């Protein structure tokens, strides 16, 4: 069986890889979109928090003997706390200023975090074992699918759906959306908006850390694992429409698949196709695919 | 106070002219590299500080200058001066394309569009057959300047680079202090008003994009000649981040503030090199405190302390916090 002269197995294999990558993009860009929606800050440090999540899992495994399943919960919590401290001490001072300053402050945080981990662990990767339970593969006949990759897709998408449900269908989410639209009015209704903002930042970077733990067994845990990813995530969020929750999830997954297909036909271009799509989308639909057009 | 300023400037100039004769005090190649970054940062600031446009893709111009000059000099056998010119013009042409596409949006979106386009350019240099991919375009001959000056000598090269950078900075200064520069500031302060006054704002923005890109390209071209190498990290987005850092650190509301930022960042990477990965951490911390504590930058802050109202300050308007009340297009 051929697909434009390329064996169907190769196409499906790349497609599966694309969906796995797309799941990471979806979780990461979801966090970025939430943070942008509420804080109006472009969190350049999102990739660094992703890396931090992987490192917390790795370090807690090596020094404290905490296994993967516990790390999957602990690492996002730890990173969320770090994020909350960062927001409370520093980021908070920049609200109301031009969004450029938020971008720059988080950019400098990237330098500190990545540099710090490079000092401590060197540039080369640290292997992180796949959990016992998920070693092995599904044999689908036409291709093999490692259990772990299937688990990543399911876990990532469940977290995305849960977050979407939390924001769009619950009372807490309603307050959050209200705080996004009119912080002053929401505050007047007795909702503690600054607290909500701080927690949102924590939740956003916690999502990034969750993706980091998921990624740890697939990629090597290394200080620059998030640095190129963050650029792609930006593109995803801009294509989906800044601040759009569902846009971030759908676009993340879709771009992973587009990347997978590109890898089949012109593999070198796969890491760049995202930017071509982004330029095209911004020229045709300036507010992004799911964004509301601004006045 | 005036006398003091002139004395400081004269001593500084003499010191700079003497640099190549005291290689044991300061390494001339390092000073030349710093010159390139000074020109790069000041050119970048034409957009950020003087027009209020944040480009996150300036590495594309810097890298293009380096690669095009390298290609012309090494493979086409062009003389170095023509190679530099070609690098500059190629970067300026790229600037027109970037500008024309990017100025349809503003704020963060504009920054993201320039970033995306710079990634496409980066990909081109990664894949193009002449660039040597990860190895870079190596062994670019230095050649002669105007057929007279042999650039293989570090001393001659130093003065040529010094002259070109000085000329480039003069262009920046002249641009800022011209009617054109006044229109740019009008666009920065209140774009709708500039439009209603009848200025073709889009054309001005594309023009300043081209100018900024051309000068950034020239800086990259010279770096390629100095190190005889055009490498991928010249075009990598980290370079775009670095130039923003230099500009903000020095002070984006001044003409030559970015130069001070460039010197500081360049000196930190050079002299802290023995500390290895700590350099990144230190630069990050310096940058962080700069964003939090003095957003007007070193030169802006100094200018405020000294009430130095000479040509360091471009306009009488309250410099710090200008961006802070600007419109947030999102």
mmCIF file of N, CA and C in Angstrom, chain A residues 179-275:
data_model
loop_
_atom_site.group_PDB
_atom_site.id
_atom_site.type_symbol
_atom_site.label_atom_id
_atom_site.label_comp_id
_atom_site.label_asym_id
_atom_site.label_seq_id
_atom_site.Cartn_x
_atom_site.Cartn_y
_atom_site.Cartn_z
ATOM 1 N N UNK A 179 -13.089 37.696 35.325
ATOM 2 C CA UNK A 179 -11.909 38.476 35.692
ATOM 3 C C UNK A 179 -11.087 38.840 34.461
ATOM 4 N N UNK A 180 -11.172 37.987 33.432
ATOM 5 C CA UNK A 180 -10.456 38.289 32.197
ATOM 6 C C UNK A 180 -11.072 39.494 31.502
ATOM 7 N N UNK A 181 -12.426 39.501 31.478
ATOM 8 C CA UNK A 181 -13.118 40.567 30.757
ATOM 9 C C UNK A 181 -13.065 41.894 31.509
ATOM 10 N N UNK A 182 -13.517 41.859 32.779
ATOM 11 C CA UNK A 182 -13.610 43.097 33.557
ATOM 12 C C UNK A 182 -13.104 42.854 34.975
ATOM 13 N N UNK A 183 -11.789 42.943 35.187
ATOM 14 C CA UNK A 183 -11.247 42.661 36.530
ATOM 15 C C UNK A 183 -11.858 43.567 37.606
ATOM 16 N N UNK A 184 -12.086 44.829 37.275
ATOM 17 C CA UNK A 184 -12.582 45.771 38.280
ATOM 18 C C UNK A 184 -13.976 45.391 38.757
ATOM 19 N N UNK A 185 -14.848 45.051 37.787
ATOM 20 C CA UNK A 185 -16.221 44.702 38.113
ATOM 21 C C UNK A 185 -16.276 43.387 38.903
ATOM 22 N N UNK A 186 -15.430 42.440 38.481
ATOM 23 C CA UNK A 186 -15.392 41.144 39.161
ATOM 24 C C UNK A 186 -14.965 41.318 40.609
ATOM 25 N N UNK A 187 -13.979 42.181 40.806
ATOM 26 C CA UNK A 187 -13.505 42.475 42.160
ATOM 27 C C UNK A 187 -14.645 43.069 42.995
ATOM 28 N N UNK A 188 -15.432 43.914 42.349
ATOM 29 C CA UNK A 188 -16.540 44.560 43.056
ATOM 30 C C UNK A 188 -17.600 43.553 43.491
ATOM 31 N N UNK A 189 -17.684 42.418 42.786
ATOM 32 C CA UNK A 189 -18.624 41.375 43.176
ATOM 33 C C UNK A 189 -18.083 40.497 44.294
ATOM 34 N N UNK A 190 -16.934 40.872 44.825
ATOM 35 C CA UNK A 190 -16.408 40.160 45.986
ATOM 36 C C UNK A 190 -15.515 38.987 45.651
ATOM 37 N N UNK A 191 -15.038 38.930 44.411
ATOM 38 C CA UNK A 191 -14.104 37.850 44.056
ATOM 39 C C UNK A 191 -12.685 38.402 44.163
ATOM 40 N N UNK A 192 -11.817 37.624 44.806
ATOM 41 C CA UNK A 192 -10.448 38.082 45.009
ATOM 42 C C UNK A 192 -9.655 37.907 43.720
ATOM 43 N N UNK A 193 -9.671 38.947 42.882
ATOM 44 C CA UNK A 193 -9.060 38.830 41.559
ATOM 45 C C UNK A 193 -7.539 38.616 41.619
ATOM 46 N N UNK A 194 -6.785 39.388 42.415
ATOM 47 C CA UNK A 194 -5.337 39.146 42.456
ATOM 48 C C UNK A 194 -4.990 37.703 42.819
ATOM 49 N N UNK A 195 -5.755 37.120 43.761
ATOM 50 C CA UNK A 195 -5.504 35.720 44.132
ATOM 51 C C UNK A 195 -5.765 34.799 42.940
ATOM 52 N N UNK A 196 -6.865 35.090 42.243
ATOM 53 C CA UNK A 196 -7.234 34.294 41.080
ATOM 54 C C UNK A 196 -6.139 34.354 40.013
ATOM 55 N N UNK A 197 -5.591 35.556 39.848
ATOM 56 C CA UNK A 197 -4.536 35.752 38.851
ATOM 57 C C UNK A 197 -3.301 34.937 39.223
ATOM 58 N N UNK A 198 -2.920 35.008 40.508
ATOM 59 C CA UNK A 198 -1.751 34.260 40.967
ATOM 60 C C UNK A 198 -1.955 32.766 40.765
ATOM 61 N N UNK A 199 -3.142 32.276 41.145
ATOM 62 C CA UNK A 199 -3.410 30.853 40.992
ATOM 63 C C UNK A 199 -3.413 30.445 39.517
ATOM 64 N N UNK A 200 -3.906 31.342 38.659
ATOM 65 C CA UNK A 200 -3.918 31.028 37.237
ATOM 66 C C UNK A 200 -2.503 30.822 36.716
ATOM 67 N N UNK A 201 -1.602 31.706 37.150
ATOM 68 C CA UNK A 201 -0.219 31.558 36.699
ATOM 69 C C UNK A 201 0.333 30.217 37.183
ATOM 70 N N UNK A 202 0.055 29.904 38.459
ATOM 71 C CA UNK A 202 0.511 28.625 38.995
ATOM 72 C C UNK A 202 -0.041 27.457 38.197
ATOM 73 N N UNK A 203 -1.352 27.511 37.885
ATOM 74 C CA UNK A 203 -1.972 26.414 37.136
ATOM 75 C C UNK A 203 -1.371 26.303 35.744
ATOM 76 N N UNK A 204 -1.142 27.450 35.112
ATOM 77 C CA UNK A 204 -0.580 27.447 33.747
ATOM 78 C C UNK A 204 0.783 26.794 33.704
ATOM 79 N N UNK A 205 1.678 27.204 34.624
ATOM 80 C CA UNK A 205 3.018 26.620 34.586
ATOM 81 C C UNK A 205 2.988 25.183 35.119
ATOM 82 N N UNK A 206 1.994 24.884 35.989
ATOM 83 C CA UNK A 206 1.823 23.501 36.434
ATOM 84 C C UNK A 206 1.510 22.588 35.252
ATOM 85 N N UNK A 207 0.661 23.077 34.331
ATOM 86 C CA UNK A 207 0.366 22.307 33.114
ATOM 87 C C UNK A 207 1.638 22.061 32.307
ATOM 88 N N UNK A 208 2.469 23.110 32.209
ATOM 89 C CA UNK A 208 3.727 22.955 31.473
ATOM 90 C C UNK A 208 4.587 21.879 32.124
ATOM 91 N N UNK A 209 4.622 21.884 33.480
ATOM 92 C CA UNK A 209 5.427 20.897 34.195
ATOM 93 C C UNK A 209 4.875 19.493 33.987
ATOM 94 N N UNK A 210 3.540 19.377 33.943
ATOM 95 C CA UNK A 210 2.906 18.084 33.691
ATOM 96 C C UNK A 210 3.366 17.535 32.339
ATOM 97 N N UNK A 211 3.360 18.404 31.333
ATOM 98 C CA UNK A 211 3.843 17.993 30.017
ATOM 99 C C UNK A 211 5.315 17.592 30.106
ATOM 100 N N UNK A 212 6.068 18.301 30.951
ATOM 101 C CA UNK A 212 7.481 17.986 31.114
ATOM 102 C C UNK A 212 7.694 16.592 31.670
ATOM 103 N N UNK A 213 6.882 16.206 32.675
ATOM 104 C CA UNK A 213 7.010 14.858 33.240
ATOM 105 C C UNK A 213 6.631 13.820 32.187
ATOM 106 N N UNK A 214 5.561 14.099 31.440
ATOM 107 C CA UNK A 214 5.166 13.170 30.377
ATOM 108 C C UNK A 214 6.287 12.997 29.364
ATOM 109 N N UNK A 215 6.997 14.086 29.100
ATOM 110 C CA UNK A 215 8.028 14.051 28.064
ATOM 111 C C UNK A 215 9.310 13.395 28.552
ATOM 112 N N UNK A 216 9.512 13.370 29.885
ATOM 113 C CA UNK A 216 10.800 12.928 30.425
ATOM 114 C C UNK A 216 11.246 11.559 29.903
ATOM 115 N N UNK A 217 10.394 10.521 29.882
ATOM 116 C CA UNK A 217 10.881 9.227 29.383
ATOM 117 C C UNK A 217 11.095 9.184 27.872
ATOM 118 N N UNK A 218 10.463 10.080 27.129
ATOM 119 C CA UNK A 218 10.596 10.038 25.672
ATOM 120 C C UNK A 218 11.853 10.786 25.228
ATOM 121 N N UNK A 219 11.994 12.029 25.703
ATOM 122 C CA UNK A 219 13.175 12.816 25.384
ATOM 123 C C UNK A 219 14.132 12.686 26.555
ATOM 124 N N UNK A 220 15.391 12.969 26.315
ATOM 125 C CA UNK A 220 16.306 13.025 27.446
ATOM 126 C C UNK A 220 16.030 14.287 28.228
ATOM 127 N N UNK A 221 16.162 14.194 29.543
ATOM 128 C CA UNK A 221 15.932 15.362 30.390
ATOM 129 C C UNK A 221 17.175 16.247 30.294
ATOM 130 N N UNK A 222 17.065 17.381 29.607
ATOM 131 C CA UNK A 222 18.229 18.263 29.503
ATOM 132 C C UNK A 222 17.807 19.720 29.577
ATOM 133 N N UNK A 223 18.742 20.604 29.966
ATOM 134 C CA UNK A 223 18.373 21.991 30.267
ATOM 135 C C UNK A 223 17.743 22.745 29.107
ATOM 136 N N UNK A 224 18.059 22.373 27.859
ATOM 137 C CA UNK A 224 17.513 23.175 26.763
ATOM 138 C C UNK A 224 16.331 22.481 26.086
ATOM 139 N N UNK A 225 15.730 21.476 26.767
ATOM 140 C CA UNK A 225 14.635 20.741 26.124
ATOM 141 C C UNK A 225 13.414 21.625 25.856
ATOM 142 N N UNK A 226 13.284 22.729 26.601
ATOM 143 C CA UNK A 226 12.121 23.576 26.383
ATOM 144 C C UNK A 226 12.400 24.789 25.521
ATOM 145 N N UNK A 227 13.678 25.033 25.200
ATOM 146 C CA UNK A 227 14.008 26.349 24.646
ATOM 147 C C UNK A 227 13.557 26.500 23.199
ATOM 148 N N UNK A 228 13.591 25.427 22.421
ATOM 149 C CA UNK A 228 13.063 25.569 21.071
ATOM 150 C C UNK A 228 11.571 25.292 21.021
ATOM 151 N N UNK A 229 11.122 24.499 21.995
ATOM 152 C CA UNK A 229 9.705 24.179 22.074
ATOM 153 C C UNK A 229 8.864 25.441 22.296
ATOM 154 N N UNK A 230 9.386 26.352 23.123
ATOM 155 C CA UNK A 230 8.580 27.511 23.492
ATOM 156 C C UNK A 230 8.254 28.364 22.271
ATOM 157 N N UNK A 231 9.180 28.392 21.306
ATOM 158 C CA UNK A 231 8.945 29.165 20.092
ATOM 159 C C UNK A 231 7.789 28.543 19.298
ATOM 160 N N UNK A 232 7.780 27.206 19.229
ATOM 161 C CA UNK A 232 6.702 26.523 18.505
ATOM 162 C C UNK A 232 5.363 26.751 19.212
ATOM 163 N N UNK A 233 5.414 26.688 20.556
ATOM 164 C CA UNK A 233 4.193 26.891 21.333
ATOM 165 C C UNK A 233 3.610 28.289 21.101
ATOM 166 N N UNK A 234 4.498 29.267 21.024
ATOM 167 C CA UNK A 234 4.049 30.626 20.691
ATOM 168 C C UNK A 234 3.277 30.616 19.394
ATOM 169 N N UNK A 235 3.898 29.989 18.388
ATOM 170 C CA UNK A 235 3.266 29.940 17.075
ATOM 171 C C UNK A 235 1.894 29.285 17.183
ATOM 172 N N UNK A 236 1.812 28.177 17.947
ATOM 173 C CA UNK A 236 0.543 27.470 18.097
ATOM 174 C C UNK A 236 -0.521 28.400 18.688
ATOM 175 N N UNK A 237 -0.137 29.105 19.760
ATOM 176 C CA UNK A 237 -1.109 29.963 20.429
ATOM 177 C C UNK A 237 -1.542 31.120 19.524
ATOM 178 N N UNK A 238 -0.585 31.670 18.782
ATOM 179 C CA UNK A 238 -0.937 32.772 17.889
ATOM 180 C C UNK A 238 -1.841 32.273 16.764
ATOM 181 N N UNK A 239 -1.542 31.083 16.223
ATOM 182 C CA UNK A 239 -2.385 30.532 15.162
ATOM 183 C C UNK A 239 -3.797 30.264 15.697
ATOM 184 N N UNK A 240 -3.853 29.694 16.918
ATOM 185 C CA UNK A 240 -5.159 29.380 17.499
ATOM 186 C C UNK A 240 -5.929 30.634 17.883
ATOM 187 N N UNK A 241 -5.227 31.720 18.095
ATOM 188 C CA UNK A 241 -5.876 32.945 18.555
ATOM 189 C C UNK A 241 -5.499 33.155 20.011
ATOM 190 N N UNK A 242 -4.737 34.228 20.308
ATOM 191 C CA UNK A 242 -4.256 34.470 21.664
ATOM 192 C C UNK A 242 -5.408 34.447 22.654
ATOM 193 N N UNK A 243 -5.256 33.658 23.699
ATOM 194 C CA UNK A 243 -6.270 33.657 24.745
ATOM 195 C C UNK A 243 -7.408 32.677 24.525
ATOM 196 N N UNK A 244 -7.450 32.039 23.352
ATOM 197 C CA UNK A 244 -8.542 31.092 23.110
ATOM 198 C C UNK A 244 -8.163 29.707 23.625
ATOM 199 N N UNK A 245 -8.976 29.162 24.551
ATOM 200 C CA UNK A 245 -8.666 27.881 25.191
ATOM 201 C C UNK A 245 -8.787 26.732 24.199
ATOM 202 N N UNK A 246 -9.965 26.636 23.597
ATOM 203 C CA UNK A 246 -10.222 25.524 22.696
ATOM 204 C C UNK A 246 -9.323 25.643 21.463
ATOM 205 N N UNK A 247 -9.059 26.896 21.057
ATOM 206 C CA UNK A 247 -8.174 27.128 19.916
ATOM 207 C C UNK A 247 -6.787 26.562 20.166
ATOM 208 N N UNK A 248 -6.276 26.766 21.397
ATOM 209 C CA UNK A 248 -4.942 26.281 21.719
ATOM 210 C C UNK A 248 -4.893 24.757 21.646
ATOM 211 N N UNK A 249 -5.928 24.085 22.211
ATOM 212 C CA UNK A 249 -5.915 22.616 22.226
ATOM 213 C C UNK A 249 -5.978 22.067 20.804
ATOM 214 N N UNK A 250 -6.972 22.529 20.046
ATOM 215 C CA UNK A 250 -7.179 21.998 18.696
ATOM 216 C C UNK A 250 -5.970 22.296 17.805
ATOM 217 N N UNK A 251 -5.486 23.561 17.867
ATOM 218 C CA UNK A 251 -4.359 23.924 17.014
ATOM 219 C C UNK A 251 -3.110 23.140 17.386
ATOM 220 N N UNK A 252 -2.893 22.941 18.687
ATOM 221 C CA UNK A 252 -1.724 22.187 19.116
ATOM 222 C C UNK A 252 -1.706 20.796 18.512
ATOM 223 N N UNK A 253 -2.841 20.120 18.642
ATOM 224 C CA UNK A 253 -2.942 18.764 18.104
ATOM 225 C C UNK A 253 -2.806 18.774 16.581
ATOM 226 N N UNK A 254 -3.493 19.715 15.936
ATOM 227 C CA UNK A 254 -3.486 19.768 14.472
ATOM 228 C C UNK A 254 -2.078 20.039 13.951
ATOM 229 N N UNK A 255 -1.360 20.947 14.618
ATOM 230 C CA UNK A 255 -0.030 21.266 14.116
ATOM 231 C C UNK A 255 0.938 20.114 14.316
ATOM 232 N N UNK A 256 0.736 19.346 15.393
ATOM 233 C CA UNK A 256 1.545 18.144 15.563
ATOM 234 C C UNK A 256 1.370 17.211 14.378
ATOM 235 N N UNK A 257 0.107 17.055 13.948
ATOM 236 C CA UNK A 257 -0.182 16.172 12.820
ATOM 237 C C UNK A 257 0.400 16.737 11.518
ATOM 238 N N UNK A 258 0.248 18.065 11.344
ATOM 239 C CA UNK A 258 0.815 18.701 10.150
ATOM 240 C C UNK A 258 2.330 18.480 10.109
ATOM 241 N N UNK A 259 2.952 18.625 11.267
ATOM 242 C CA UNK A 259 4.395 18.383 11.366
ATOM 243 C C UNK A 259 4.735 16.962 10.964
ATOM 244 N N UNK A 260 3.927 16.010 11.475
ATOM 245 C CA UNK A 260 4.155 14.602 11.154
ATOM 246 C C UNK A 260 4.105 14.356 9.658
ATOM 247 N N UNK A 261 3.089 14.916 9.006
ATOM 248 C CA UNK A 261 2.964 14.747 7.558
ATOM 249 C C UNK A 261 4.132 15.387 6.829
ATOM 250 N N UNK A 262 4.546 16.561 7.311
ATOM 251 C CA UNK A 262 5.669 17.231 6.654
ATOM 252 C C UNK A 262 6.915 16.365 6.743
ATOM 253 N N UNK A 263 7.050 15.689 7.892
ATOM 254 C CA UNK A 263 8.242 14.856 8.079
ATOM 255 C C UNK A 263 8.284 13.726 7.044
ATOM 256 N N UNK A 264 7.106 13.279 6.611
ATOM 257 C CA UNK A 264 7.067 12.219 5.603
ATOM 258 C C UNK A 264 7.635 12.720 4.279
ATOM 259 N N UNK A 265 7.251 13.939 3.904
ATOM 260 C CA UNK A 265 7.594 14.404 2.564
ATOM 261 C C UNK A 265 8.895 15.207 2.519
ATOM 262 N N UNK A 266 9.168 16.000 3.546
ATOM 263 C CA UNK A 266 10.349 16.869 3.512
ATOM 264 C C UNK A 266 10.766 17.042 4.958
ATOM 265 N N UNK A 267 11.490 16.027 5.461
ATOM 266 C CA UNK A 267 11.661 15.927 6.907
ATOM 267 C C UNK A 267 12.374 17.145 7.510
ATOM 268 N N UNK A 268 13.329 17.740 6.770
ATOM 269 C CA UNK A 268 14.080 18.866 7.349
ATOM 270 C C UNK A 268 13.164 20.042 7.651
ATOM 271 N N UNK A 269 12.079 20.133 6.881
ATOM 272 C CA UNK A 269 11.229 21.310 7.002
ATOM 273 C C UNK A 269 10.224 21.175 8.144
ATOM 274 N N UNK A 270 10.156 19.965 8.772
ATOM 275 C CA UNK A 270 9.072 19.721 9.724
ATOM 276 C C UNK A 270 9.105 20.684 10.915
ATOM 277 N N UNK A 271 10.306 21.121 11.326
ATOM 278 C CA UNK A 271 10.350 22.011 12.485
ATOM 279 C C UNK A 271 10.036 23.451 12.089
ATOM 280 N N UNK A 272 9.913 23.711 10.795
ATOM 281 C CA UNK A 272 9.721 25.092 10.339
ATOM 282 C C UNK A 272 8.333 25.329 9.761
ATOM 283 N N UNK A 273 7.651 24.250 9.389
ATOM 284 C CA UNK A 273 6.327 24.378 8.746
ATOM 285 C C UNK A 273 5.370 25.204 9.612
ATOM 286 N N UNK A 274 5.517 25.019 10.955
ATOM 287 C CA UNK A 274 4.639 25.732 11.881
ATOM 288 C C UNK A 274 4.684 27.243 11.625
ATOM 289 N N UNK A 275 5.883 27.745 11.352
ATOM 290 C CA UNK A 275 6.028 29.193 11.193
ATOM 291 C C UNK A 275 5.448 29.662 9.870
#
